[in-house]
Amino acid sequence: MENIQINILEICSLKQAVTELKKIDCDPAGVKLMQDKAVFKIIKIEKMKCKAANILKQTFLGKGGDVAVSGHSADLSKEYTSVLIMATLKQYKQALIQLKMQPWGLKQIGEKIENILKNVNTLPKRIYSWKDRQLVLDGEISLVMGILNLTPDSFSDGGSYNELDTAIRHVEKMQADGADIIDIGAESTRPYDGGQKISAAEEMDRLLPFLQKILPHCSVPVSIDTYKAEVAEAALAMGAHIINDIWGLQQDVLMSSVVAKYDVPVIVMHNKTEISYPMGVMADIQQFLSRSIAIGIEKGIKGENIIIDPGIGFAKTVEDNIEIMGHLDQFQNLGCPILLGASRKKFIGHVLELPVNERLEGTIAASALGKIKGVQIHRVHDVKAVKRTLMMMDAMIRSEI
């Protein structure tokens, strides 16, 4: 008896469940039968009609799960309640079959839950191919996007790389340090004040001569940080590979059409002109990004070409940014790869009480947490340090080298 070991396992995915079942030499048929029982998920639904919530609760109770509702739900003294569903994947599957036959919007709620569970159980896998290079998002190997600012006024490194030779050397160094993507921006979009706005013509004057010279030095895909369709089209025509739109296709109505025309990946970021979140910051971001995805698909962008970015630091307080970091995994609901741009941001400086050039450790911590929360692309200034951190995180999470 003294040799018996008892441990608690935190199983968050079907893949992990299968791994643990196989480790104990479970019969293959048993693995297939029990993997859904080993994964427990809690889903929160806001502002649900109480009469529908009561049916939801009874449905899950009948399958061995449960639903927490407000105290006024049972007697219908109020119209709405928020709910917490607590169940294994097996119980969800059984309950969802029944929900599809229920009234009061429960069919639609069931369909949304089904879609969310499908998205969160497997990180999106994408292979983006161009004539001379490829980018693989497999959910296991984290990708690092190195930042090249051709601007005089960026918040972190403004003016550092607006000479051609310096910019090329920086691109070559970032690739040597392990960058999987190079992101080039020619207009400052500083999160805290938006930076100095410039015209599309001025942005192209800054960007295109550099891009033409930089592309031959890049063996990895090049992303263009712009929200202007005219700039995006000129860059893509020159040979750029990805568009990174800080306004999520919602600033320039022509941007979606340009991205669709060139059939390239696009990063859609959450942004606002003011800090105001009546629904809460997480709900606002999900709603905004859902709209960005819908706009893109409506204009012909392939769903698999859309990558989402919650927009850390853009129209958000320090508290907002901390909340977002703690709940990054919720954006998996949208079914798109997640990019995180937390590098050297102001919230790190606030927590650590450090200036922008001393925020490396905070950036590394943010990327490490992002990896755990499902982030697949990390946009950073300090490529080598973050790349090494993520290689270690990837190996530990996979439990292999």
XYZ file of C-alpha atoms in Angstrom:
401
model
C 0.000 0.000 0.000
C 2.847 2.411 0.766
C 3.852 2.426 -2.947
C 0.471 3.566 -4.249
C 0.622 7.050 -5.791
C -2.492 9.186 -6.095
C -2.449 12.314 -8.266
C -4.945 14.799 -9.661
C -4.784 15.236 -13.446
C -5.914 18.400 -15.201
C -7.162 17.196 -18.590
C -8.131 20.051 -20.895
C -8.365 18.449 -24.337
C -9.312 15.257 -26.112
C -5.715 14.812 -27.216
C -4.533 14.936 -23.613
C -7.316 12.553 -22.559
C -6.291 10.027 -25.205
C -2.642 10.323 -24.152
C -3.433 9.659 -20.482
C -5.722 6.727 -21.292
C -3.038 5.164 -23.469
C -0.434 5.661 -20.734
C -2.353 3.270 -18.481
C -2.600 0.756 -21.338
C -6.341 1.208 -21.728
C -7.894 -0.982 -24.411
C -8.260 0.944 -27.738
C -12.020 0.440 -27.665
C -12.068 1.804 -24.120
C -10.059 4.854 -25.165
C -12.629 5.633 -27.834
C -15.521 5.172 -25.416
C -14.051 7.100 -22.492
C -12.095 9.999 -24.016
C -15.184 12.262 -24.022
C -15.813 11.442 -20.362
C -12.324 12.602 -19.333
C -12.694 16.215 -20.497
C -14.755 18.557 -18.318
C -15.790 21.987 -19.612
C -17.657 24.905 -18.045
C -19.551 27.172 -20.439
C -21.048 30.516 -19.425
C -24.075 31.986 -21.194
C -25.035 35.605 -20.528
C -28.606 36.936 -20.389
C -30.584 33.784 -21.086
C -34.356 33.672 -20.622
C -35.139 32.028 -17.294
C -37.722 29.653 -18.732
C -35.140 28.429 -21.257
C -32.467 28.204 -18.550
C -34.712 25.971 -16.454
C -35.122 23.540 -19.355
C -31.375 23.702 -19.968
C -30.740 22.751 -16.343
C -33.130 19.798 -16.436
C -31.622 18.591 -19.700
C -28.085 18.505 -18.321
C -29.171 17.045 -14.983
C -30.698 14.185 -16.944
C -27.316 13.481 -18.534
C -25.300 13.695 -15.313
C -24.144 17.290 -15.711
C -25.524 20.435 -14.090
C -26.356 24.069 -14.807
C -26.043 26.875 -12.266
C -28.703 29.591 -12.602
C -29.649 32.660 -10.574
C -31.922 32.379 -7.551
C -34.822 34.051 -9.372
C -34.763 31.625 -12.284
C -36.920 28.916 -10.697
C -39.897 31.174 -9.908
C -39.459 33.305 -13.069
C -39.531 36.470 -10.939
C -37.121 37.987 -13.462
C -36.936 37.409 -17.192
C -33.215 36.744 -17.641
C -30.373 34.908 -15.932
C -26.770 34.057 -16.678
C -25.909 30.361 -16.495
C -22.874 28.142 -15.966
C -23.018 24.748 -17.660
C -20.831 22.090 -16.017
C -20.405 18.849 -17.925
C -18.055 16.406 -19.620
C -17.844 16.340 -23.408
C -19.857 13.120 -23.325
C -22.637 14.819 -21.359
C -22.584 17.806 -23.727
C -23.019 15.531 -26.739
C -25.978 13.767 -25.145
C -27.637 16.988 -23.962
C -27.163 18.813 -27.267
C -29.155 16.171 -29.120
C -32.092 16.883 -26.824
C -31.651 20.687 -26.903
C -32.123 20.740 -30.659
C -35.731 19.695 -30.099
C -36.505 22.343 -27.452
C -38.274 25.746 -27.786
C -37.310 29.312 -26.692
C -34.092 29.500 -28.668
C -32.539 26.397 -27.126
C -31.955 24.845 -30.543
C -29.821 27.832 -31.585
C -28.030 27.861 -28.222
C -27.273 24.168 -28.633
C -25.821 24.758 -32.091
C -23.588 27.550 -30.762
C -22.360 25.366 -27.892
C -21.630 22.558 -30.336
C -19.579 24.907 -32.516
C -17.658 26.325 -29.535
C -16.754 22.858 -28.267
C -15.570 21.863 -31.731
C -13.322 24.935 -31.890
C -11.789 24.684 -28.408
C -11.013 20.976 -28.506
C -8.614 21.356 -31.424
C -6.473 24.397 -32.190
C -6.905 25.467 -35.822
C -4.397 23.870 -38.181
C -3.394 25.880 -41.214
C -0.806 25.559 -43.967
C -0.218 28.782 -45.880
C 1.796 28.279 -49.054
C 3.395 30.726 -51.447
C 5.613 30.114 -54.459
C 8.835 30.073 -52.470
C 7.880 29.647 -48.808
C 5.393 28.075 -46.419
C 3.916 28.791 -42.993
C 2.539 25.963 -40.858
C 0.197 26.483 -37.910
C -0.228 23.066 -36.321
C -1.294 23.991 -32.782
C 1.918 22.554 -31.311
C 4.800 24.683 -32.597
C 4.492 28.365 -31.652
C 5.347 30.929 -34.322
C 7.159 34.206 -33.703
C 6.472 37.339 -35.740
C 9.359 39.800 -35.607
C 8.541 43.513 -35.745
C 10.182 45.963 -38.141
C 8.989 49.546 -37.699
C 9.929 51.953 -40.494
C 8.447 54.810 -38.483
C 10.003 57.761 -36.677
C 7.526 57.628 -33.791
C 6.644 54.028 -32.828
C 6.210 53.590 -29.068
C 9.123 51.169 -28.630
C 11.692 51.587 -31.393
C 10.604 54.576 -33.458
C 13.374 55.842 -35.729
C 15.676 52.872 -35.100
C 15.239 51.211 -38.487
C 14.269 53.918 -40.975
C 17.599 53.644 -42.800
C 17.691 50.884 -45.421
C 20.939 49.211 -44.335
C 19.860 49.191 -40.695
C 16.447 47.759 -41.592
C 17.952 44.966 -43.705
C 20.416 44.030 -40.951
C 17.554 43.915 -38.447
C 15.491 41.664 -40.726
C 18.445 39.320 -41.182
C 19.072 39.248 -37.427
C 15.426 38.489 -36.617
C 15.481 35.586 -39.073
C 18.720 34.273 -37.570
C 17.106 34.566 -34.132
C 14.205 32.367 -35.252
C 11.490 34.673 -36.588
C 8.852 32.773 -38.576
C 7.274 35.957 -39.989
C 8.524 39.521 -40.426
C 5.888 42.223 -39.829
C 6.660 45.586 -41.446
C 4.851 48.788 -40.514
C 5.318 52.267 -41.985
C 2.744 54.177 -39.929
C 2.896 54.402 -36.155
C -0.242 53.070 -34.498
C 0.903 53.552 -30.908
C -1.722 51.926 -28.671
C -1.915 54.744 -26.139
C -2.434 57.688 -28.528
C -2.763 56.214 -32.007
C 0.431 57.795 -33.332
C 0.709 60.397 -36.077
C -1.743 59.652 -38.896
C -0.334 59.792 -42.418
C -1.856 59.482 -45.884
C -1.734 56.317 -47.963
C 0.678 58.061 -50.333
C 3.101 58.921 -47.534
C 2.821 55.433 -46.070
C 3.664 53.898 -49.454
C 6.573 56.311 -49.894
C 7.999 55.002 -46.617
C 7.155 51.355 -47.134
C 7.578 50.345 -50.766
C 11.246 51.274 -51.375
C 12.185 49.357 -48.216
C 9.915 46.418 -49.034
C 11.417 46.039 -52.499
C 14.911 45.785 -51.010
C 13.931 43.729 -47.956
C 11.988 40.955 -49.729
C 15.098 39.385 -51.323
C 16.627 39.133 -47.837
C 13.595 37.290 -46.402
C 13.204 33.534 -46.484
C 10.098 33.770 -44.262
C 6.695 35.325 -45.061
C 6.461 39.107 -44.850
C 3.424 40.702 -43.222
C 2.390 44.306 -43.848
C 0.969 46.248 -40.902
C -1.586 48.550 -42.536
C -5.304 49.274 -42.431
C -5.354 51.025 -45.824
C -6.457 48.995 -48.857
C -4.343 51.056 -51.254
C -1.182 50.353 -49.265
C -2.076 46.672 -48.883
C -2.629 46.237 -52.619
C 0.672 47.902 -53.530
C 2.566 45.756 -51.013
C 0.895 42.518 -52.100
C 1.565 43.326 -55.753
C 5.239 43.755 -54.837
C 5.323 40.327 -53.184
C 4.228 40.669 -49.542
C 2.482 37.617 -48.114
C 0.179 38.634 -45.232
C -1.871 41.705 -44.258
C -2.045 42.766 -40.604
C -5.034 45.119 -40.203
C -5.277 46.824 -36.802
C -8.884 47.781 -37.577
C -10.032 44.271 -38.433
C -11.325 45.063 -41.960
C -13.673 47.673 -40.472
C -11.822 50.912 -41.269
C -11.284 50.739 -45.046
C -14.235 49.121 -46.827
C -12.001 48.047 -49.717
C -9.518 46.107 -47.589
C -11.493 42.836 -47.604
C -11.724 42.861 -51.384
C -7.971 43.404 -51.733
C -7.177 40.520 -49.371
C -9.666 38.270 -51.187
C -8.201 39.229 -54.576
C -4.696 38.147 -53.571
C -5.944 35.158 -51.533
C -3.576 35.804 -48.615
C -3.877 35.428 -44.835
C -5.154 38.468 -42.959
C -4.816 39.307 -39.277
C -7.894 41.107 -37.942
C -7.344 43.014 -34.712
C -9.837 44.442 -32.230
C -9.717 48.220 -31.936
C -11.873 51.151 -30.827
C -11.693 54.924 -30.829
C -12.579 55.154 -27.133
C -12.313 53.055 -23.971
C -15.925 52.045 -23.371
C -17.158 48.506 -22.769
C -20.781 48.418 -21.535
C -20.952 44.655 -22.230
C -17.491 44.024 -20.774
C -14.204 44.003 -22.656
C -14.238 40.280 -23.505
C -17.754 40.397 -24.952
C -16.898 43.508 -26.953
C -13.797 41.906 -28.470
C -15.635 38.720 -29.390
C -18.451 40.701 -30.997
C -16.020 42.922 -32.939
C -13.914 40.010 -34.182
C -17.022 38.026 -35.130
C -18.072 40.992 -37.257
C -14.600 41.190 -38.823
C -14.738 37.499 -39.724
C -18.218 37.906 -41.226
C -17.148 40.962 -43.254
C -14.138 39.119 -44.617
C -16.041 35.997 -45.597
C -18.831 38.051 -47.194
C -16.238 39.790 -49.398
C -14.629 36.525 -50.470
C -11.841 35.937 -47.943
C -11.499 32.253 -47.132
C -12.290 31.459 -43.513
C -9.005 29.596 -43.128
C -7.140 32.769 -44.138
C -8.386 34.744 -41.121
C -6.246 35.116 -37.980
C -7.564 37.038 -34.960
C -5.819 39.436 -32.567
C -7.542 40.738 -29.390
C -5.622 44.025 -29.669
C -3.743 44.195 -26.376
C -3.204 47.846 -25.459
C -5.485 49.368 -28.070
C -8.274 51.389 -26.394
C -7.905 49.307 -23.244
C -6.958 50.021 -19.645
C -4.281 48.112 -17.759
C -7.063 46.183 -16.032
C -8.669 45.374 -19.398
C -5.381 44.021 -20.733
C -4.804 41.846 -17.659
C -8.335 40.462 -17.982
C -7.800 39.684 -21.665
C -4.509 37.920 -20.956
C -6.201 35.727 -18.368
C -8.969 34.733 -20.763
C -7.190 34.454 -24.123
C -8.455 30.899 -24.494
C -12.018 32.210 -24.845
C -11.152 33.514 -28.311
C -10.780 29.916 -29.474
C -14.581 30.036 -29.657
C -14.210 31.931 -32.937
C -12.418 29.057 -34.653
C -9.451 31.092 -35.942
C -5.750 31.036 -35.023
C -4.925 33.635 -32.353
C -2.106 36.183 -32.612
C -0.888 37.970 -29.485
C 0.787 41.375 -29.644
C 1.751 42.105 -26.029
C 5.427 42.888 -26.614
C 6.725 45.740 -24.416
C 3.178 47.082 -24.007
C 2.236 49.685 -21.420
C 0.399 47.230 -19.140
C 3.688 45.367 -18.644
C 5.396 48.621 -17.735
C 2.599 49.442 -15.295
C 2.791 46.097 -13.489
C 6.595 46.022 -13.338
C 7.058 49.797 -13.055
C 9.590 49.721 -15.885
C 10.241 51.813 -19.012
C 9.641 50.406 -22.475
C 13.236 49.233 -23.001
C 13.176 47.099 -19.814
C 10.056 45.019 -20.456
C 11.624 41.841 -21.851
C 10.760 39.633 -18.867
C 7.170 40.873 -18.902
C 6.943 40.179 -22.624
C 8.282 36.650 -22.104
C 5.742 36.035 -19.323
C 2.914 37.245 -21.571
C 3.996 34.961 -24.419
C 4.363 31.970 -22.095
C 0.845 32.497 -20.750
C -0.393 33.052 -24.288
C 0.990 29.676 -25.332
C -0.870 27.979 -22.493
C -4.047 29.825 -23.488
C -3.936 28.746 -27.142
C -2.045 31.575 -28.869
C -0.277 30.344 -32.011
C 1.520 33.482 -33.259
C 3.444 35.895 -31.017
C 4.252 39.357 -32.418
C 7.368 40.608 -30.615
C 10.360 42.934 -30.713
C 12.747 40.554 -28.894
C 12.700 37.569 -31.219
C 15.523 35.427 -29.806
C 14.390 35.478 -26.172
C 10.736 34.841 -26.967
C 11.543 32.142 -29.549
C 13.652 30.236 -27.029
C 10.973 30.598 -24.370
C 8.281 29.278 -26.687
C 10.418 26.370 -27.897
C 10.762 25.345 -24.259
C 7.046 25.864 -23.597
C 6.138 23.817 -26.675
C 8.372 20.939 -25.582
C 7.055 20.914 -22.009
C 3.413 21.062 -23.077
C 3.966 18.224 -25.546
C 6.019 16.430 -22.844
C 8.672 15.698 -25.433
C 11.705 17.277 -27.084
